[in-house]
Amino acid sequence: MPILAVMATTNFQNDPTQTSGELPQVGETLPDFTLVGSELGEISQADFAGKRIVLNIFPSVDTGVCAASVREFNQRAADLENTAVLCVSHDLPFAQGRFCAAENIENVTSGSAFRSTFGQDYGLKLEGSPLKGLLARAVIVADENGKIVYEQLVPEITTEPDYDAAIAALN
């Protein structure tokens, strides 16, 4: 009998859509990741060793809600000690860099998942909707030891995440 993969469900414009798996849960260790940074070099979890990490994950910085989440986390990150905010999408590093330069985004790091298994490893690759293949909207917060202390798969992709809950998890 074939093993059925467990998939999470989110919504795109009120239509349910599946992801490639389940989001890592509170209490688990943050899965290792490798992304592509704005200078085309690799960004990995090891680059943030000893720091708390906020992963702001979204489909594309070229949409209003995704851009708003980067702006909001950039603003909030300025006041966070020993914390890195990493904004992750499938956008090419060039697009991420262009957006951050145009918006004066200086307090977050952008990481592109375009040539990594991040979406599969985190269960966030969208399997349906017009956004199929991109990442679902989610926020994951890990402490300085890499233990997940907060996670949210945003129930409707076209809405912003719960910023207050994500930041509160750092306290």
CSV table of N, CA and C in Angstrom, one decimal:
chain,number,residue,atom,x,y,z
A,1,MET,N,0.8,-1.2,0.0
A,1,MET,CA,0.0,0.0,0.0
A,1,MET,C,0.9,1.2,0.0
A,2,PRO,N,0.6,2.2,-0.9
A,2,PRO,CA,1.5,3.4,-1.0
A,2,PRO,C,1.3,4.3,0.3
A,3,ILE,N,2.4,4.9,0.7
A,3,ILE,CA,2.4,5.9,1.8
A,3,ILE,C,1.9,7.2,1.3
A,4,LEU,N,0.9,7.7,1.9
A,4,LEU,CA,0.4,9.0,1.6
A,4,LEU,C,1.1,10.1,2.3
A,5,ALA,N,1.5,11.1,1.6
A,5,ALA,CA,2.2,12.3,2.2
A,5,ALA,C,1.2,13.1,2.9
A,6,VAL,N,1.6,13.6,4.1
A,6,VAL,CA,0.7,14.6,4.8
A,6,VAL,C,1.0,15.9,4.3
A,7,MET,N,-0.1,16.6,3.9
A,7,MET,CA,0.0,18.0,3.4
A,7,MET,C,-0.8,18.9,4.2
A,8,ALA,N,-0.3,20.1,4.3
A,8,ALA,CA,-1.1,21.2,5.0
A,8,ALA,C,-2.0,21.9,4.0
A,9,THR,N,-2.9,22.6,4.5
A,9,THR,CA,-3.9,23.3,3.6
A,9,THR,C,-3.8,24.8,4.0
A,10,THR,N,-3.7,25.6,3.0
A,10,THR,CA,-3.9,27.1,3.2
A,10,THR,C,-4.9,27.5,2.1
A,11,ASN,N,-5.1,28.8,2.0
A,11,ASN,CA,-6.1,29.3,1.0
A,11,ASN,C,-5.5,30.4,0.1
A,12,PHE,N,-5.9,30.4,-1.1
A,12,PHE,CA,-5.5,31.5,-2.0
A,12,PHE,C,-6.8,32.0,-2.5
A,13,GLN,N,-7.1,33.3,-2.1
A,13,GLN,CA,-8.4,33.9,-2.5
A,13,GLN,C,-9.6,33.1,-2.1
A,14,ASN,N,-9.5,32.5,-0.9
A,14,ASN,CA,-10.6,31.7,-0.3
A,14,ASN,C,-10.7,30.3,-0.9
A,15,ASP,N,-9.9,29.9,-1.8
A,15,ASP,CA,-9.9,28.6,-2.4
A,15,ASP,C,-8.8,27.8,-1.7
A,16,PRO,N,-9.2,26.6,-1.1
A,16,PRO,CA,-8.2,25.8,-0.4
A,16,PRO,C,-7.1,25.3,-1.4
A,17,THR,N,-5.9,25.3,-0.9
A,17,THR,CA,-4.8,24.7,-1.7
A,17,THR,C,-3.8,24.0,-0.8
A,18,GLN,N,-3.2,22.9,-1.3
A,18,GLN,CA,-2.3,22.1,-0.5
A,18,GLN,C,-0.9,22.6,-0.6
A,19,THR,N,-0.1,22.3,0.4
A,19,THR,CA,1.3,22.5,0.4
A,19,THR,C,2.0,21.1,0.3
A,20,SER,N,3.3,21.1,0.1
A,20,SER,CA,4.0,19.9,-0.1
A,20,SER,C,4.2,19.0,1.1
A,21,GLY,N,3.8,19.6,2.3
A,21,GLY,CA,3.9,18.8,3.5
A,21,GLY,C,3.4,19.6,4.7
A,22,GLU,N,4.0,19.3,5.8
A,22,GLU,CA,3.6,20.0,7.1
A,22,GLU,C,4.7,20.9,7.5
A,23,LEU,N,4.4,22.1,8.0
A,23,LEU,CA,5.3,23.0,8.5
A,23,LEU,C,6.0,22.4,9.8
A,24,PRO,N,7.3,22.7,10.0
A,24,PRO,CA,8.0,22.2,11.2
A,24,PRO,C,7.2,22.8,12.4
A,25,GLN,N,7.1,22.1,13.5
A,25,GLN,CA,6.3,22.4,14.6
A,25,GLN,C,7.1,23.0,15.8
A,26,VAL,N,6.4,23.8,16.6
A,26,VAL,CA,7.0,24.3,17.9
A,26,VAL,C,7.7,23.2,18.7
A,27,GLY,N,8.9,23.4,19.1
A,27,GLY,CA,9.6,22.4,19.9
A,27,GLY,C,10.6,21.6,19.1
A,28,GLU,N,10.4,21.5,17.7
A,28,GLU,CA,11.3,20.8,16.8
A,28,GLU,C,12.5,21.7,16.6
A,29,THR,N,13.6,21.1,16.0
A,29,THR,CA,14.7,21.9,15.6
A,29,THR,C,14.5,22.4,14.2
A,30,LEU,N,14.9,23.6,14.0
A,30,LEU,CA,14.7,24.2,12.7
A,30,LEU,C,15.5,23.4,11.7
A,31,PRO,N,14.9,22.9,10.6
A,31,PRO,CA,15.6,22.2,9.6
A,31,PRO,C,16.7,23.0,8.9
A,32,ASP,N,17.8,22.4,8.6
A,32,ASP,CA,18.9,23.1,7.9
A,32,ASP,C,18.4,23.6,6.6
A,33,PHE,N,18.9,24.7,6.2
A,33,PHE,CA,18.6,25.3,4.9
A,33,PHE,C,19.8,26.0,4.3
A,34,THR,N,19.7,26.0,2.9
A,34,THR,CA,20.7,26.8,2.1
A,34,THR,C,19.9,27.6,1.1
A,35,LEU,N,20.1,28.9,1.1
A,35,LEU,CA,19.4,29.8,0.2
A,35,LEU,C,20.5,30.5,-0.6
A,36,VAL,N,20.0,31.3,-1.6
A,36,VAL,CA,20.9,32.2,-2.3
A,36,VAL,C,20.7,33.6,-1.9
A,37,GLY,N,21.8,34.3,-1.5
A,37,GLY,CA,21.7,35.7,-1.1
A,37,GLY,C,21.8,36.7,-2.2
A,38,SER,N,21.7,37.9,-1.9
A,38,SER,CA,21.7,39.0,-2.9
A,38,SER,C,23.0,39.1,-3.8
A,39,GLU,N,24.1,38.6,-3.2
A,39,GLU,CA,25.3,38.6,-4.0
A,39,GLU,C,25.6,37.3,-4.6
A,40,LEU,N,24.6,36.4,-4.7
A,40,LEU,CA,24.6,35.1,-5.3
A,40,LEU,C,25.4,34.0,-4.5
A,41,GLY,N,25.8,34.4,-3.3
A,41,GLY,CA,26.4,33.5,-2.4
A,41,GLY,C,25.4,32.7,-1.6
A,42,GLU,N,25.8,31.6,-1.0
A,42,GLU,CA,24.9,30.8,-0.2
A,42,GLU,C,24.7,31.4,1.1
A,43,ILE,N,23.5,31.3,1.6
A,43,ILE,CA,23.1,31.7,3.0
A,43,ILE,C,22.6,30.4,3.6
A,44,SER,N,23.2,30.1,4.8
A,44,SER,CA,22.7,28.8,5.4
A,44,SER,C,22.4,29.1,6.9
A,45,GLN,N,21.8,28.2,7.5
A,45,GLN,CA,21.4,28.3,8.9
A,45,GLN,C,22.7,28.6,9.8
A,46,ALA,N,23.8,28.0,9.4
A,46,ALA,CA,25.0,28.2,10.1
A,46,ALA,C,25.5,29.7,10.2
A,47,ASP,N,25.1,30.5,9.2
A,47,ASP,CA,25.4,31.9,9.2
A,47,ASP,C,24.7,32.6,10.3
A,48,PHE,N,23.7,32.0,10.9
A,48,PHE,CA,23.0,32.7,12.0
A,48,PHE,C,23.2,32.0,13.3
A,49,ALA,N,24.2,31.2,13.5
A,49,ALA,CA,24.5,30.4,14.7
A,49,ALA,C,24.5,31.4,15.9
A,50,GLY,N,23.8,31.0,16.9
A,50,GLY,CA,23.8,31.7,18.2
A,50,GLY,C,22.8,32.9,18.2
A,51,LYS,N,22.1,33.1,17.1
A,51,LYS,CA,21.1,34.1,17.0
A,51,LYS,C,19.7,33.5,16.9
A,52,ARG,N,18.8,34.3,17.3
A,52,ARG,CA,17.4,33.9,17.1
A,52,ARG,C,17.1,34.3,15.7
A,53,ILE,N,16.2,33.5,15.1
A,53,ILE,CA,15.9,33.6,13.6
A,53,ILE,C,14.4,33.8,13.5
A,54,VAL,N,14.0,34.8,12.7
A,54,VAL,CA,12.6,34.9,12.2
A,54,VAL,C,12.6,34.7,10.7
A,55,LEU,N,12.0,33.6,10.3
A,55,LEU,CA,11.8,33.3,8.9
A,55,LEU,C,10.5,33.9,8.4
A,56,ASN,N,10.5,34.9,7.6
A,56,ASN,CA,9.4,35.5,6.9
A,56,ASN,C,9.3,34.9,5.5
A,57,ILE,N,8.4,33.9,5.3
A,57,ILE,CA,8.3,33.1,4.1
A,57,ILE,C,7.1,33.5,3.3
A,58,PHE,N,7.3,33.7,2.0
A,58,PHE,CA,6.1,34.2,1.2
A,58,PHE,C,6.3,33.9,-0.3
A,59,PRO,N,5.3,34.0,-1.1
A,59,PRO,CA,5.4,33.7,-2.5
A,59,PRO,C,6.3,34.5,-3.4
A,60,SER,N,6.1,35.9,-3.3
A,60,SER,CA,6.9,36.8,-4.2
A,60,SER,C,6.9,38.2,-3.7
A,61,VAL,N,8.0,38.8,-3.6
A,61,VAL,CA,8.1,40.2,-3.1
A,61,VAL,C,7.4,41.1,-4.1
A,62,ASP,N,7.1,40.7,-5.3
A,62,ASP,CA,6.4,41.5,-6.3
A,62,ASP,C,4.9,41.6,-6.1
A,63,THR,N,4.4,41.1,-4.9
A,63,THR,CA,3.0,41.3,-4.6
A,63,THR,C,2.8,42.2,-3.4
A,64,GLY,N,1.7,42.9,-3.3
A,64,GLY,CA,1.5,43.9,-2.2
A,64,GLY,C,1.7,43.3,-0.8
A,65,VAL,N,1.1,42.2,-0.6
A,65,VAL,CA,1.1,41.6,0.8
A,65,VAL,C,2.5,41.1,1.2
A,66,CYS,N,3.2,40.5,0.2
A,66,CYS,CA,4.5,40.0,0.5
A,66,CYS,C,5.5,41.2,0.7
A,67,ALA,N,5.4,42.3,-0.1
A,67,ALA,CA,6.2,43.5,0.1
A,67,ALA,C,5.9,44.1,1.4
A,68,ALA,N,4.6,44.1,1.8
A,68,ALA,CA,4.2,44.7,3.1
A,68,ALA,C,4.9,43.9,4.3
A,69,SER,N,4.9,42.6,4.2
A,69,SER,CA,5.5,41.8,5.2
A,69,SER,C,7.0,42.1,5.4
A,70,VAL,N,7.7,42.3,4.2
A,70,VAL,CA,9.1,42.6,4.3
A,70,VAL,C,9.3,44.0,5.0
A,71,ARG,N,8.5,45.0,4.6
A,71,ARG,CA,8.6,46.3,5.2
A,71,ARG,C,8.4,46.2,6.7
A,72,GLU,N,7.3,45.5,7.1
A,72,GLU,CA,7.0,45.4,8.5
A,72,GLU,C,8.0,44.8,9.3
A,73,PHE,N,8.5,43.6,8.8
A,73,PHE,CA,9.6,42.9,9.6
A,73,PHE,C,10.9,43.7,9.6
A,74,ASN,N,11.2,44.5,8.5
A,74,ASN,CA,12.3,45.3,8.5
A,74,ASN,C,12.2,46.4,9.6
A,75,GLN,N,11.1,47.0,9.7
A,75,GLN,CA,10.8,48.0,10.8
A,75,GLN,C,11.0,47.4,12.2
A,76,ARG,N,10.4,46.3,12.4
A,76,ARG,CA,10.4,45.6,13.7
A,76,ARG,C,11.8,45.1,14.0
A,77,ALA,N,12.5,44.6,13.0
A,77,ALA,CA,13.9,44.0,13.2
A,77,ALA,C,14.9,45.0,13.8
A,78,ALA,N,14.6,46.3,13.5
A,78,ALA,CA,15.6,47.3,14.0
A,78,ALA,C,15.7,47.3,15.5
A,79,ASP,N,14.7,46.9,16.2
A,79,ASP,CA,14.6,46.9,17.7
A,79,ASP,C,14.9,45.6,18.3
A,80,LEU,N,15.3,44.6,17.5
A,80,LEU,CA,15.5,43.2,18.0
A,80,LEU,C,16.9,42.9,18.3
A,81,GLU,N,17.3,42.5,19.5
A,81,GLU,CA,18.6,42.1,19.8
A,81,GLU,C,18.9,40.7,19.5
A,82,ASN,N,20.1,40.4,19.1
A,82,ASN,CA,20.5,39.0,18.8
A,82,ASN,C,19.5,38.2,17.9
A,83,THR,N,19.0,38.9,17.0
A,83,THR,CA,17.9,38.3,16.1
A,83,THR,C,18.1,38.7,14.7
A,84,ALA,N,18.1,37.7,13.8
A,84,ALA,CA,18.1,37.9,12.4
A,84,ALA,C,16.8,37.6,11.8
A,85,VAL,N,16.3,38.5,10.9
A,85,VAL,CA,15.1,38.3,10.2
A,85,VAL,C,15.5,37.9,8.7
A,86,LEU,N,15.1,36.8,8.3
A,86,LEU,CA,15.4,36.3,7.0
A,86,LEU,C,14.1,36.2,6.2
A,87,CYS,N,14.0,36.9,5.1
A,87,CYS,CA,12.8,36.9,4.2
A,87,CYS,C,13.1,35.9,3.0
A,88,VAL,N,12.3,34.9,2.9
A,88,VAL,CA,12.5,33.8,2.0
A,88,VAL,C,11.4,33.7,0.9
A,89,SER,N,11.8,33.7,-0.3
A,89,SER,CA,10.8,33.5,-1.4
A,89,SER,C,11.5,32.8,-2.6
A,90,HIS,N,10.8,32.5,-3.6
A,90,HIS,CA,11.4,32.0,-4.8
A,90,HIS,C,11.8,33.1,-5.8
A,91,ASP,N,11.7,34.4,-5.4
A,91,ASP,CA,12.2,35.4,-6.3
A,91,ASP,C,13.7,35.3,-6.5
A,92,LEU,N,14.1,35.7,-7.7
A,92,LEU,CA,15.5,35.7,-7.9
A,92,LEU,C,16.2,36.7,-7.0
A,93,PRO,N,17.5,36.5,-6.6
A,93,PRO,CA,18.2,37.4,-5.8
A,93,PRO,C,18.2,38.8,-6.4
A,94,PHE,N,18.2,39.0,-7.7
A,94,PHE,CA,18.2,40.3,-8.3
A,94,PHE,C,17.0,41.0,-8.0
A,95,ALA,N,15.8,40.4,-8.0
A,95,ALA,CA,14.5,41.0,-7.7
A,95,ALA,C,14.5,41.4,-6.2
A,96,GLN,N,14.9,40.5,-5.4
A,96,GLN,CA,14.9,40.8,-3.9
A,96,GLN,C,15.8,42.0,-3.6
A,97,GLY,N,17.0,42.0,-4.2
A,97,GLY,CA,17.9,43.1,-4.0
A,97,GLY,C,17.4,44.4,-4.5
A,98,ARG,N,16.8,44.4,-5.7
A,98,ARG,CA,16.2,45.6,-6.3
A,98,ARG,C,15.1,46.1,-5.4
A,99,PHE,N,14.2,45.3,-4.9
A,99,PHE,CA,13.2,45.7,-4.0
A,99,PHE,C,13.7,46.3,-2.7
A,100,CYS,N,14.7,45.6,-2.1
A,100,CYS,CA,15.3,46.1,-0.8
A,100,CYS,C,16.0,47.4,-1.0
A,101,ALA,N,16.7,47.6,-2.1
A,101,ALA,CA,17.3,48.9,-2.4
A,101,ALA,C,16.3,50.0,-2.6
A,102,ALA,N,15.3,49.7,-3.4
A,102,ALA,CA,14.3,50.8,-3.6
A,102,ALA,C,13.5,51.1,-2.4
A,103,GLU,N,13.3,50.2,-1.4
A,103,GLU,CA,12.5,50.4,-0.2
A,103,GLU,C,13.4,50.8,1.0
A,104,ASN,N,14.7,50.9,0.8
A,104,ASN,CA,15.6,51.1,1.9
A,104,ASN,C,15.5,50.1,3.0
A,105,ILE,N,15.4,48.8,2.6
A,105,ILE,CA,15.3,47.7,3.5
A,105,ILE,C,16.7,47.3,4.0
A,106,GLU,N,17.0,47.5,5.2
A,106,GLU,CA,18.4,47.3,5.7
A,106,GLU,C,18.5,46.4,6.9
A,107,ASN,N,17.3,46.0,7.5
A,107,ASN,CA,17.4,45.3,8.8
A,107,ASN,C,17.0,43.8,8.6
A,108,VAL,N,16.8,43.4,7.4
A,108,VAL,CA,16.5,42.0,7.1
A,108,VAL,C,17.4,41.4,6.1
A,109,THR,N,17.6,40.1,6.0
A,109,THR,CA,18.3,39.5,5.0
A,109,THR,C,17.4,38.8,4.0
A,110,SER,N,17.6,38.9,2.7
A,110,SER,CA,16.8,38.2,1.8
A,110,SER,C,17.5,36.9,1.3
A,111,GLY,N,16.7,35.9,1.2
A,111,GLY,CA,17.2,34.6,0.7
A,111,GLY,C,16.3,34.0,-0.3
A,112,SER,N,16.8,33.6,-1.5
A,112,SER,CA,16.0,33.0,-2.5
A,112,SER,C,16.1,31.5,-2.5
A,113,ALA,N,15.0,30.9,-2.6
A,113,ALA,CA,14.9,29.4,-2.6
A,113,ALA,C,14.8,28.9,-4.0
A,114,PHE,N,15.2,29.7,-5.0
A,114,PHE,CA,15.0,29.2,-6.4
A,114,PHE,C,15.8,28.0,-6.8
A,115,ARG,N,17.0,27.8,-6.1
A,115,ARG,CA,17.7,26.6,-6.4
A,115,ARG,C,18.0,25.7,-5.2
A,116,SER,N,17.0,25.7,-4.3
A,116,SER,CA,17.2,24.8,-3.1
A,116,SER,C,16.0,24.0,-2.8
A,117,THR,N,16.1,23.1,-1.8
A,117,THR,CA,14.9,22.3,-1.5
A,117,THR,C,14.2,22.9,-0.3
A,118,PHE,N,14.4,24.1,0.0
A,118,PHE,CA,13.7,24.8,1.1
A,118,PHE,C,12.2,24.5,1.2
A,119,GLY,N,11.5,24.8,0.1
A,119,GLY,CA,10.1,24.6,0.1
A,119,GLY,C,9.6,23.2,0.4
A,120,GLN,N,10.3,22.2,-0.1
A,120,GLN,CA,10.0,20.8,0.3
A,120,GLN,C,10.4,20.5,1.7
A,121,ASP,N,11.6,20.9,2.1
A,121,ASP,CA,12.1,20.6,3.5
A,121,ASP,C,11.2,21.2,4.5
A,122,TYR,N,10.6,22.4,4.3
A,122,TYR,CA,9.8,23.1,5.2
A,122,TYR,C,8.3,22.8,5.0
A,123,GLY,N,7.9,22.0,4.0
A,123,GLY,CA,6.5,21.6,3.7
A,123,GLY,C,5.7,22.8,3.2
A,124,LEU,N,6.4,23.8,2.5
A,124,LEU,CA,5.7,25.0,2.2
A,124,LEU,C,5.6,25.3,0.7
A,125,LYS,N,6.0,24.3,-0.2
A,125,LYS,CA,5.9,24.5,-1.6
A,125,LYS,C,4.4,24.3,-1.9
A,126,LEU,N,3.8,25.3,-2.6
A,126,LEU,CA,2.4,25.2,-3.0
A,126,LEU,C,2.2,24.2,-4.1
A,127,GLU,N,1.3,23.3,-3.9
A,127,GLU,CA,1.0,22.2,-4.8
A,127,GLU,C,-0.2,22.6,-5.7
A,128,GLY,N,-0.9,23.7,-5.4
A,128,GLY,CA,-2.1,24.0,-6.2
A,128,GLY,C,-2.2,25.6,-6.3
A,129,SER,N,-3.3,26.0,-6.8
A,129,SER,CA,-3.6,27.5,-7.0
A,129,SER,C,-2.7,28.0,-8.1
A,130,PRO,N,-3.0,29.3,-8.6
A,130,PRO,CA,-2.2,29.9,-9.6
A,130,PRO,C,-0.7,30.1,-9.1
A,131,LEU,N,-0.5,30.0,-7.8
A,131,LEU,CA,0.9,30.2,-7.3
A,131,LEU,C,1.6,28.8,-7.1
A,132,LYS,N,1.1,27.8,-7.7
A,132,LYS,CA,1.7,26.5,-7.7
A,132,LYS,C,3.2,26.6,-7.9
A,133,GLY,N,4.0,25.9,-7.0
A,133,GLY,CA,5.5,25.9,-7.2
A,133,GLY,C,6.2,27.0,-6.3
A,134,LEU,N,5.4,28.0,-5.9
A,134,LEU,CA,6.0,29.1,-5.0
A,134,LEU,C,5.8,28.6,-3.6
A,135,LEU,N,6.3,29.5,-2.7
A,135,LEU,CA,6.1,29.1,-1.3
A,135,LEU,C,4.9,29.7,-0.7
A,136,ALA,N,4.3,29.0,0.3
A,136,ALA,CA,3.1,29.5,1.0
A,136,ALA,C,3.6,30.6,2.0
A,137,ARG,N,2.7,31.4,2.5
A,137,ARG,CA,3.0,32.4,3.4
A,137,ARG,C,3.1,31.8,4.8
A,138,ALA,N,4.2,32.0,5.5
A,138,ALA,CA,4.4,31.4,6.8
A,138,ALA,C,5.4,32.2,7.6
A,139,VAL,N,5.4,32.1,8.9
A,139,VAL,CA,6.5,32.7,9.7
A,139,VAL,C,6.9,31.6,10.7
A,140,ILE,N,8.2,31.5,10.8
A,140,ILE,CA,8.8,30.5,11.8
A,140,ILE,C,9.8,31.3,12.6
A,141,VAL,N,9.7,31.1,13.9
A,141,VAL,CA,10.7,31.8,14.8
A,141,VAL,C,11.4,30.7,15.6
A,142,ALA,N,12.7,30.8,15.6
A,142,ALA,CA,13.6,29.8,16.3
A,142,ALA,C,14.4,30.6,17.3
A,143,ASP,N,14.7,30.0,18.5
A,143,ASP,CA,15.6,30.6,19.5
A,143,ASP,C,17.0,30.5,19.1
A,144,GLU,N,17.9,31.0,19.9
A,144,GLU,CA,19.4,31.0,19.6
A,144,GLU,C,20.0,29.6,19.5
A,145,ASN,N,19.2,28.5,19.9
A,145,ASN,CA,19.7,27.2,19.8
A,145,ASN,C,19.1,26.4,18.6
A,146,GLY,N,18.3,27.2,17.8
A,146,GLY,CA,17.6,26.6,16.7
A,146,GLY,C,16.3,25.8,17.0
A,147,LYS,N,15.8,26.0,18.2
A,147,LYS,CA,14.5,25.3,18.5
A,147,LYS,C,13.4,26.3,18.1
A,148,ILE,N,12.4,25.7,17.4
A,148,ILE,CA,11.3,26.5,17.0
A,148,ILE,C,10.4,26.9,18.2
A,149,VAL,N,10.1,28.2,18.3
A,149,VAL,CA,9.3,28.7,19.4
A,149,VAL,C,8.0,29.2,18.9
A,150,TYR,N,7.8,29.4,17.6
A,150,TYR,CA,6.6,29.9,17.0
A,150,TYR,C,6.5,29.5,15.5
A,151,GLU,N,5.3,29.1,15.1
A,151,GLU,CA,5.1,28.9,13.6
A,151,GLU,C,3.7,29.3,13.3
A,152,GLN,N,3.6,29.8,12.1
A,152,GLN,CA,2.3,30.1,11.6
A,152,GLN,C,2.2,29.9,10.1
A,153,LEU,N,1.4,29.0,9.6
A,153,LEU,CA,1.1,28.9,8.2
A,153,LEU,C,-0.1,29.8,8.1
A,154,VAL,N,0.1,31.0,7.4
A,154,VAL,CA,-1.0,31.9,7.3
A,154,VAL,C,-2.2,31.3,6.6
A,155,PRO,N,-3.4,31.3,7.2
A,155,PRO,CA,-4.5,30.6,6.6
A,155,PRO,C,-5.0,31.1,5.2
A,156,GLU,N,-4.7,32.4,4.9
A,156,GLU,CA,-5.1,32.9,3.6
A,156,GLU,C,-3.9,33.6,3.1
A,157,ILE,N,-3.3,33.1,2.0
A,157,ILE,CA,-2.1,33.7,1.4
A,157,ILE,C,-2.1,35.2,1.1
A,158,THR,N,-3.3,35.7,0.8
A,158,THR,CA,-3.5,37.1,0.5
A,158,THR,C,-3.6,38.0,1.7
A,159,THR,N,-3.3,37.5,2.9
A,159,THR,CA,-3.3,38.3,4.1
A,159,THR,C,-2.0,38.3,4.8
A,160,GLU,N,-1.7,39.3,5.6
A,160,GLU,CA,-0.4,39.4,6.3
A,160,GLU,C,-0.3,38.4,7.4
A,161,PRO,N,0.9,38.0,7.8
A,161,PRO,CA,1.0,37.2,9.0
A,161,PRO,C,0.7,37.9,10.3
A,162,ASP,N,0.7,37.2,11.4
A,162,ASP,CA,0.5,37.8,12.7
A,162,ASP,C,1.9,38.3,13.3
A,163,TYR,N,2.2,39.5,12.9
A,163,TYR,CA,3.5,40.1,13.3
A,163,TYR,C,3.7,40.1,14.8
A,164,ASP,N,2.6,40.5,15.5
A,164,ASP,CA,2.7,40.6,17.0
A,164,ASP,C,3.0,39.3,17.6
A,165,ALA,N,2.4,38.2,17.2
A,165,ALA,CA,2.6,36.9,17.8
A,165,ALA,C,4.0,36.4,17.5
A,166,ALA,N,4.5,36.7,16.3
A,166,ALA,CA,5.9,36.3,16.0
A,166,ALA,C,6.9,37.0,16.8
A,167,ILE,N,6.7,38.3,17.0
A,167,ILE,CA,7.7,39.1,17.8
A,167,ILE,C,7.5,38.7,19.3
A,168,ALA,N,6.3,38.5,19.7
A,168,ALA,CA,6.1,38.1,21.1
A,168,ALA,C,6.8,36.8,21.5
A,169,ALA,N,6.9,35.9,20.5
A,169,ALA,CA,7.5,34.6,20.7
A,169,ALA,C,9.0,34.7,21.0
A,170,LEU,N,9.6,35.9,20.7
A,170,LEU,CA,11.0,36.1,21.0
A,170,LEU,C,11.2,36.5,22.4
A,171,ASN,N,10.2,36.8,23.2
A,171,ASN,CA,10.3,37.2,24.6
A,171,ASN,C,10.2,36.1,25.5
